[in-house]
Short mmCIF file of C-alpha atoms (C1' of nucleotides) and ligand atoms in Angstrom, two decimals:
data_model
loop_
_atom_site.label_atom_id
_atom_site.label_comp_id
_atom_site.label_asym_id
_atom_site.label_seq_id
_atom_site.Cartn_x
_atom_site.Cartn_y
_atom_site.Cartn_z
CA MET A 1 0.00 0.00 0.00
CA THR A 2 1.78 3.04 -1.33
CA THR A 3 2.03 6.52 0.15
CA GLU A 4 0.06 7.79 -2.81
CA TYR A 5 -2.87 5.71 -1.64
CA PHE A 6 -2.97 7.46 1.72
CA ARG A 7 -2.72 10.88 0.09
CA GLU A 8 -5.61 9.99 -2.16
CA GLN A 9 -7.77 8.79 0.71
CA LEU A 10 -7.21 12.07 2.53
CA LYS A 11 -8.07 14.04 -0.58
CA LEU A 12 -11.25 12.04 -1.11
CA LYS A 13 -12.39 13.04 2.36
CA GLY A 14 -11.61 16.69 1.69
CA LEU A 15 -8.76 16.70 4.17
CA LYS A 16 -5.64 18.71 3.48
CA VAL A 17 -2.80 16.40 2.61
CA THR A 18 -0.09 17.18 5.13
CA PRO A 19 3.08 15.15 5.72
CA GLN A 20 1.97 14.55 9.29
CA ARG A 21 -1.39 13.16 8.29
CA VAL A 22 0.12 10.90 5.69
CA ALA A 23 2.76 9.66 8.13
CA ILE A 24 0.29 8.94 10.91
CA PHE A 25 -2.22 7.26 8.63
CA GLU A 26 0.53 5.20 7.05
CA ALA A 27 1.94 4.30 10.46
CA VAL A 28 -1.32 2.83 11.71
CA ALA A 29 -1.69 0.82 8.53
CA ASN A 30 1.88 -0.43 8.51
CA LEU A 31 2.18 -1.17 12.20
CA ARG A 32 -0.87 -3.40 11.92
CA ASN A 33 -0.97 -4.20 15.61
CA HIS A 34 -3.56 -1.67 16.65
CA PRO A 35 -1.03 0.88 17.86
CA THR A 36 -1.40 3.55 20.50
CA ALA A 37 -0.61 7.22 19.86
CA ASP A 38 2.72 6.53 21.49
CA HIS A 39 3.54 3.61 19.22
CA ILE A 40 2.75 5.82 16.27
CA ILE A 41 5.03 8.58 17.47
CA ASP A 42 7.86 6.10 17.91
CA TYR A 43 7.27 4.71 14.47
CA ILE A 44 7.40 8.03 12.66
CA LYS A 45 10.23 9.50 14.76
CA ASN A 46 12.77 8.94 12.00
CA ASN A 47 11.00 11.01 9.41
CA HIS A 48 9.25 13.33 11.84
CA PRO A 49 11.56 13.77 14.82
CA ASN A 50 9.71 16.83 16.05
CA ILE A 51 6.10 15.91 15.54
CA SER A 52 3.91 17.25 18.31
CA VAL A 53 1.91 14.79 20.37
CA GLY A 54 -1.04 17.14 20.14
CA THR A 55 -0.84 16.84 16.39
CA VAL A 56 -0.86 13.09 16.57
CA TYR A 57 -4.01 13.07 18.70
CA LYS A 58 -5.71 15.67 16.54
CA VAL A 59 -4.87 13.80 13.35
CA LEU A 60 -6.01 10.48 14.79
CA ASP A 61 -9.28 12.08 15.84
CA SER A 62 -9.89 13.54 12.45
CA LEU A 63 -9.01 10.31 10.67
CA VAL A 64 -11.47 8.47 12.89
CA GLU A 65 -14.08 11.16 12.32
CA ASN A 66 -13.60 10.80 8.59
CA GLN A 67 -13.75 7.05 8.79
CA LEU A 68 -10.25 6.41 7.60
CA LEU A 69 -9.35 4.80 10.92
CA LYS A 70 -11.26 3.16 13.71
CA LYS A 71 -10.75 3.17 17.43
CA VAL A 72 -10.27 -0.24 18.99
CA LYS A 73 -12.07 -0.78 22.27
CA ASN A 74 -9.95 -2.27 24.99
CA GLU A 75 -9.78 -2.35 28.74
CA LYS A 76 -6.65 -0.32 29.25
CA ASP A 77 -6.48 3.43 29.77
CA VAL A 78 -4.97 4.01 26.36
CA MET A 79 -6.68 4.20 23.01
CA ARG A 80 -5.69 1.99 20.12
CA TYR A 81 -6.28 2.47 16.43
CA ASP A 82 -7.02 0.31 13.43
CA ALA A 83 -6.55 1.04 9.75
CA ILE A 84 -8.58 -1.97 8.65
CA LEU A 85 -12.07 -0.76 7.98
CA GLN A 86 -13.63 -3.87 6.58
CA GLN A 87 -15.66 -6.06 8.91
CA HIS A 88 -13.43 -8.06 11.21
CA HIS A 89 -13.09 -9.22 14.77
CA HIS A 90 -10.41 -8.98 17.42
CA LEU A 91 -8.48 -11.48 19.47
CA TYR A 92 -7.52 -9.97 22.81
CA CYS A 93 -4.71 -11.54 24.75
CA SER A 94 -5.43 -11.37 28.46
CA LYS A 95 -1.74 -11.85 29.30
CA THR A 96 -0.05 -9.41 26.97
CA ASP A 97 -1.89 -6.47 25.43
CA GLN A 98 -1.71 -7.98 22.00
CA ILE A 99 -4.74 -7.46 19.79
CA GLU A 100 -4.92 -9.43 16.56
CA ASP A 101 -7.36 -9.31 13.71
CA PHE A 102 -9.67 -12.18 13.09
CA VAL A 103 -11.41 -12.38 9.74
CA ASP A 104 -14.08 -15.00 9.15
CA TYR A 105 -16.66 -14.51 6.42
CA GLU A 106 -18.55 -17.67 7.26
CA LEU A 107 -19.02 -16.49 10.82
CA ASP A 108 -20.01 -13.05 9.60
CA LYS A 109 -22.67 -14.59 7.41
CA ILE A 110 -24.06 -16.62 10.27
CA ILE A 111 -24.31 -13.55 12.46
CA THR A 112 -25.75 -11.36 9.72
CA ASP A 113 -28.36 -13.98 8.95
CA TYR A 114 -29.25 -14.31 12.58
CA PHE A 115 -29.79 -10.60 13.04
CA SER A 116 -31.67 -10.20 9.79
CA LYS A 117 -34.29 -12.48 11.29
CA LYS A 118 -34.16 -11.42 14.91
CA LYS A 119 -34.26 -7.64 15.33
CA ILE A 120 -33.25 -5.89 18.54
CA LYS A 121 -36.19 -3.74 19.46
CA GLY A 122 -35.44 -0.11 20.19
CA PHE A 123 -31.99 -0.33 18.67
CA LYS A 124 -30.75 0.27 15.17
CA VAL A 125 -27.66 -1.87 14.56
CA LYS A 126 -24.82 -0.35 12.57
CA GLU A 127 -22.03 -2.80 13.19
CA ILE A 128 -21.44 -6.05 14.98
CA SER A 129 -18.08 -7.41 15.93
CA LEU A 130 -16.78 -10.05 18.28
CA GLN A 131 -14.26 -9.54 20.98
CA ILE A 132 -12.57 -12.84 21.53
CA THR A 133 -10.60 -12.88 24.74
CA GLY A 134 -8.03 -15.52 25.53
CA GLU A 135 -4.36 -16.25 25.23
CA PHE A 136 -1.95 -16.63 22.37
CA ASN A 137 0.42 -19.56 22.33
CA ASN A 138 3.79 -17.90 22.73
CA ASN A 139 5.31 -19.63 19.74
CA SER A 140 2.56 -18.66 17.33
CA ILE A 141 2.64 -14.92 17.83
CA HIS A 142 3.12 -13.61 14.35
CA THR A 143 4.89 -10.30 14.60
CA LYS A 144 4.94 -9.77 10.87
CA MET B 1 -30.34 -8.44 45.55
CA THR B 2 -29.71 -7.78 49.21
CA THR B 3 -26.67 -6.23 50.84
CA GLU B 4 -26.09 -9.54 52.56
CA TYR B 5 -25.48 -11.11 49.16
CA PHE B 6 -22.62 -8.73 48.40
CA ARG B 7 -21.06 -9.28 51.80
CA GLU B 8 -21.20 -13.00 51.20
CA GLN B 9 -19.60 -12.76 47.78
CA LEU B 10 -16.72 -10.78 49.24
CA LYS B 11 -16.28 -13.31 52.01
CA LEU B 12 -16.27 -16.18 49.52
CA LYS B 13 -13.37 -14.55 47.74
CA GLY B 14 -11.49 -14.09 50.99
CA LEU B 15 -11.83 -10.32 50.82
CA LYS B 16 -12.37 -8.31 53.97
CA VAL B 17 -15.92 -7.08 54.12
CA THR B 18 -15.64 -3.32 54.40
CA PRO B 19 -18.48 -0.83 54.07
CA GLN B 20 -16.70 0.74 51.10
CA ARG B 21 -16.37 -2.52 49.23
CA VAL B 22 -19.97 -3.43 49.83
CA ALA B 23 -21.14 0.02 48.75
CA ILE B 24 -19.09 0.03 45.57
CA PHE B 25 -20.01 -3.50 44.61
CA GLU B 26 -23.66 -2.79 45.32
CA ALA B 27 -23.48 0.47 43.36
CA VAL B 28 -22.26 -1.21 40.19
CA ALA B 29 -24.96 -3.85 40.48
CA ASN B 30 -27.75 -1.40 41.21
CA LEU B 31 -26.76 1.25 38.71
CA ARG B 32 -26.88 -1.37 36.01
CA ASN B 33 -25.73 0.96 33.27
CA HIS B 34 -22.06 0.07 33.28
CA PRO B 35 -21.01 2.99 35.45
CA THR B 36 -17.69 4.78 35.62
CA ALA B 37 -15.77 5.29 38.84
CA ASP B 38 -17.28 8.74 38.92
CA HIS B 39 -20.84 7.49 38.56
CA ILE B 40 -20.18 5.14 41.44
CA ILE B 41 -18.85 7.91 43.66
CA ASP B 42 -21.93 10.01 42.94
CA TYR B 43 -24.18 7.09 43.70
CA ILE B 44 -22.69 6.29 47.08
CA LYS B 45 -22.17 9.94 48.13
CA ASN B 46 -25.17 9.84 50.48
CA ASN B 47 -23.94 6.99 52.59
CA HIS B 48 -20.24 7.61 52.03
CA PRO B 49 -19.78 11.36 51.65
CA ASN B 50 -16.04 11.18 52.20
CA ILE B 51 -15.03 8.11 50.27
CA SER B 52 -11.65 8.54 48.64
CA VAL B 53 -11.44 8.22 44.87
CA GLY B 54 -8.31 6.15 45.30
CA THR B 55 -10.33 3.72 47.36
CA VAL B 56 -12.93 3.46 44.64
CA TYR B 57 -10.31 2.63 42.03
CA LYS B 58 -8.54 0.19 44.30
CA VAL B 59 -11.77 -1.56 45.23
CA LEU B 60 -12.89 -1.75 41.61
CA ASP B 61 -9.54 -3.24 40.66
CA SER B 62 -9.72 -5.86 43.34
CA LEU B 63 -13.31 -6.75 42.54
CA VAL B 64 -12.32 -7.21 38.90
CA GLU B 65 -9.27 -9.21 39.91
CA ASN B 66 -11.48 -11.45 42.04
CA GLN B 67 -14.00 -11.79 39.26
CA LEU B 68 -16.84 -10.13 41.06
CA LEU B 69 -16.96 -7.37 38.46
CA LYS B 70 -15.88 -7.02 34.88
CA LYS B 71 -14.43 -4.13 32.96
CA VAL B 72 -16.43 -3.06 29.96
CA LYS B 73 -14.39 -2.17 26.90
CA ASN B 74 -15.38 1.07 25.24
CA GLU B 75 -13.83 3.73 23.11
CA LYS B 76 -13.83 6.55 25.59
CA ASP B 77 -10.96 7.40 27.92
CA VAL B 78 -12.85 6.24 30.97
CA MET B 79 -13.33 2.75 32.28
CA ARG B 80 -16.74 1.26 32.85
CA TYR B 81 -17.74 -1.64 35.05
CA ASP B 82 -20.27 -4.43 34.95
CA ALA B 83 -21.67 -6.55 37.79
CA ILE B 84 -23.25 -9.06 35.44
CA LEU B 85 -20.85 -11.93 35.11
CA GLN B 86 -22.88 -14.34 33.08
CA GLN B 87 -22.30 -14.43 29.34
CA HIS B 88 -23.90 -11.46 27.63
CA HIS B 89 -23.30 -8.89 24.96
CA HIS B 90 -23.36 -5.12 24.79
CA LEU B 91 -25.28 -2.59 22.75
CA TYR B 92 -23.18 0.54 22.30
CA CYS B 93 -24.95 3.74 21.36
CA SER B 94 -22.78 5.78 19.03
CA LYS B 95 -24.69 8.96 19.86
CA THR B 96 -24.87 8.84 23.62
CA ASP B 97 -22.47 6.75 25.69
CA GLN B 98 -25.19 4.38 26.71
CA ILE B 99 -24.20 0.74 26.98
CA GLU B 100 -26.98 -1.79 27.41
CA ASP B 101 -26.87 -5.49 28.05
CA PHE B 102 -28.00 -7.89 25.41
CA VAL B 103 -28.73 -11.47 26.41
CA ASP B 104 -29.46 -14.09 23.76
CA TYR B 105 -28.95 -17.75 24.52
CA GLU B 106 -29.85 -18.86 21.02
CA LEU B 107 -27.16 -16.66 19.58
CA ASP B 108 -24.69 -17.85 22.20
CA LYS B 109 -25.37 -21.42 21.23
CA ILE B 110 -24.81 -20.67 17.55
CA ILE B 111 -21.49 -19.02 18.29
CA THR B 112 -20.38 -21.69 20.72
CA ASP B 113 -21.24 -24.39 18.21
CA TYR B 114 -19.36 -22.57 15.50
CA PHE B 115 -16.20 -22.26 17.54
CA SER B 116 -16.37 -25.79 18.86
CA LYS B 117 -15.92 -26.91 15.27
CA LYS B 118 -13.62 -24.20 13.97
CA LYS B 119 -10.66 -23.57 16.27
CA ILE B 120 -8.50 -20.46 16.06
CA LYS B 121 -4.98 -21.72 15.70
CA GLY B 122 -2.44 -20.30 18.09
CA PHE B 123 -5.09 -18.88 20.35
CA LYS B 124 -6.89 -20.34 23.32
CA VAL B 125 -10.34 -18.76 23.59
CA LYS B 126 -11.63 -17.91 27.04
CA GLU B 127 -14.61 -15.74 26.27
CA ILE B 128 -16.47 -14.44 23.27
CA SER B 129 -18.81 -11.50 23.29
CA LEU B 130 -20.34 -9.24 20.72
CA GLN B 131 -20.11 -5.51 20.64
CA ILE B 132 -23.13 -4.27 18.81
CA THR B 133 -22.78 -0.66 17.81
CA GLY B 134 -25.69 1.45 16.70
CA GLU B 135 -28.29 3.83 18.00
CA PHE B 136 -31.12 3.56 20.47
CA ASN B 137 -34.51 4.92 19.53
CA ASN B 138 -34.93 7.79 21.96
CA ASN B 139 -38.36 6.65 23.12
CA SER B 140 -37.27 3.14 23.97
CA ILE B 141 -34.39 3.95 26.27
CA HIS B 142 -35.27 2.10 29.41
CA THR B 143 -33.76 3.97 32.29
CA LYS B 144 -35.02 1.53 34.86
"C1'" DT C 1 -10.48 -6.69 74.39
"C1'" DG C 2 -6.64 -5.84 72.21
"C1'" DC C 3 -3.40 -7.05 67.97
"C1'" DT C 4 -2.21 -6.88 63.54
"C1'" DC C 5 -2.28 -6.57 58.86
"C1'" DA C 6 -4.95 -5.23 55.14
"C1'" DA C 7 -7.67 -1.57 53.63
"C1'" DA C 8 -9.19 3.37 53.62
"C1'" DG C 9 -8.14 8.19 53.37
"C1'" DA C 10 -5.41 12.17 51.89
"C1'" DT C 11 -2.89 13.87 48.67
"C1'" DA C 12 0.86 13.90 45.37
"C1'" DA C 13 2.35 11.94 41.09
"C1'" DT C 14 1.77 10.08 36.57
"C1'" DA C 15 0.01 9.29 32.05
"C1'" DA C 16 -3.07 9.97 28.40
"C1'" DT C 17 -5.44 13.30 26.23
"C1'" DT C 18 -7.16 17.96 25.28
"C1'" DC C 19 -6.77 22.90 25.02
"C1'" DT C 20 -4.90 27.45 23.90
"C1'" DC C 21 -2.15 30.18 21.53
"C1'" DT C 22 1.34 31.16 17.97
"C1'" DT C 23 3.54 29.89 13.74
"C1'" DT C 24 3.55 27.48 9.53
"C1'" DT C 25 1.74 25.76 5.28
"C1'" DA C 26 -1.53 23.44 1.73
"C1'" DG C 27 -4.62 24.78 -1.35
"C1'" DT C 28 -6.30 28.17 -4.20
"C1'" DA C 29 -6.80 32.13 -6.96
"C1'" DA C 30 -4.92 36.35 -8.80
"C1'" DT D 1 4.58 32.00 -9.76
"C1'" DT D 2 3.18 34.57 -6.12
"C1'" DA D 3 0.35 36.04 -2.54
"C1'" DC D 4 -3.49 35.11 0.46
"C1'" DT D 5 -5.99 32.66 3.81
"C1'" DA D 6 -8.05 29.23 6.39
"C1'" DA D 7 -6.73 25.26 8.31
"C1'" DA D 8 -3.29 22.57 10.38
"C1'" DA D 9 1.03 21.97 13.06
"C1'" DG D 10 3.90 23.03 16.98
"C1'" DA D 11 4.80 24.25 21.86
"C1'" DG D 12 3.57 23.88 26.02
"C1'" DA D 13 0.08 24.42 29.66
"C1'" DA D 14 -4.11 22.40 31.42
"C1'" DT D 15 -7.26 18.78 32.31
"C1'" DT D 16 -8.80 14.20 33.43
"C1'" DA D 17 -8.53 9.58 34.67
"C1'" DT D 18 -5.87 6.71 37.12
"C1'" DT D 19 -2.09 5.20 40.15
"C1'" DA D 20 1.21 5.61 43.86
"C1'" DT D 21 2.83 6.86 48.46
"C1'" DC D 22 2.26 7.47 53.00
"C1'" DT D 23 -0.43 7.76 57.26
"C1'" DT D 24 -4.44 6.40 59.78
"C1'" DT D 25 -8.19 3.31 60.56
"C1'" DG D 26 -10.68 -0.81 61.35
"C1'" DA D 27 -12.07 -5.95 60.12
"C1'" DG D 28 -11.03 -10.25 61.47
"C1'" DC D 29 -9.28 -12.99 64.81
"C1'" DA D 30 -6.77 -14.74 68.97
MN1 MN E 1 -4.58 7.86 32.17
MN1 MN E 2 -6.77 8.91 30.63
ZN1 ZN E 3 -8.33 -4.80 13.70
ZN1 ZN E 4 -23.15 -5.73 30.73
#
DNA sequence: TGCTCAAAGATAATAATTCTCTTTTAGTAA
DNA sequence: TTACTAAAAGAGAATTATTATCTTTGAGCA
């Protein structure tokens, strides 16, 4: 996924294409492990040694607002971000803070079918995702 | 659910039964809407006008640790707590911060069945729950 | 009834995030 | 290409949630 792609996405949303926005957007996508603001800052330090933390938070907010990123719910006092917008689920490790993506179309179909029949009264569903909590086997943690 | 019940639960876990612990535990259970530490403090102000916020956080931590409460993941920078331990899901309102419980045994069975067949390799599942994001119809918000 | 250790209270410290203000710059139009 | 301008970035202070430290209190137990 090239830098040009990220610039384009920003443009499509009517956002000014700044080096900071591109770098932050790209960082979340490349890091892939649902990074925190801090992870992102570390990651872009080389090319942006003096980026302001306020900028990072503001950019993340606006990317989320413009639906180019999503926040990832978790039970720590630090927000995490996700560049994958398509429907997917998350594996939460209760030992480490690792969060991995879990994609399963068959499961998605089952759930979609179920909720197309059974409506939740008084609530309009926009999105359904699973949070799967458990533990990774140490040896199978794929860092790349 | 009587106060005696909460005292008993604490005792069963080998925790000292203090008025603060009982009050906080009871508050989360009675409030029912996945309160924050702050909500809890407000709620118990009458009976415990001088409770220390540090105490509230420490008690909440230890109740979670002892599996008498659960943290509720959400995408705000404030933790929320749940006294319902049995398997259930959450409806997240994207307009307000309302989080409501959603219980559905049929759905649980479908998901359990699915995962009993299809294992996730490299990951030992402990718990699966859905986060259902959407919007409540204003008129059907049940505050009690 | 008194001991003792764990818990509560008070308050300072920390960490994540937001805010305010000044400077810079991307986009646009002369 | 240049100049203008609104929006964004930077710097740093402020805020908020949470945690830590230290002293005092009190629950459980002999
Ligand atoms: Mn914090
Ligand atoms: Mn915070
Ligand atoms: Zn993800
Ligand atoms: Zn709940």
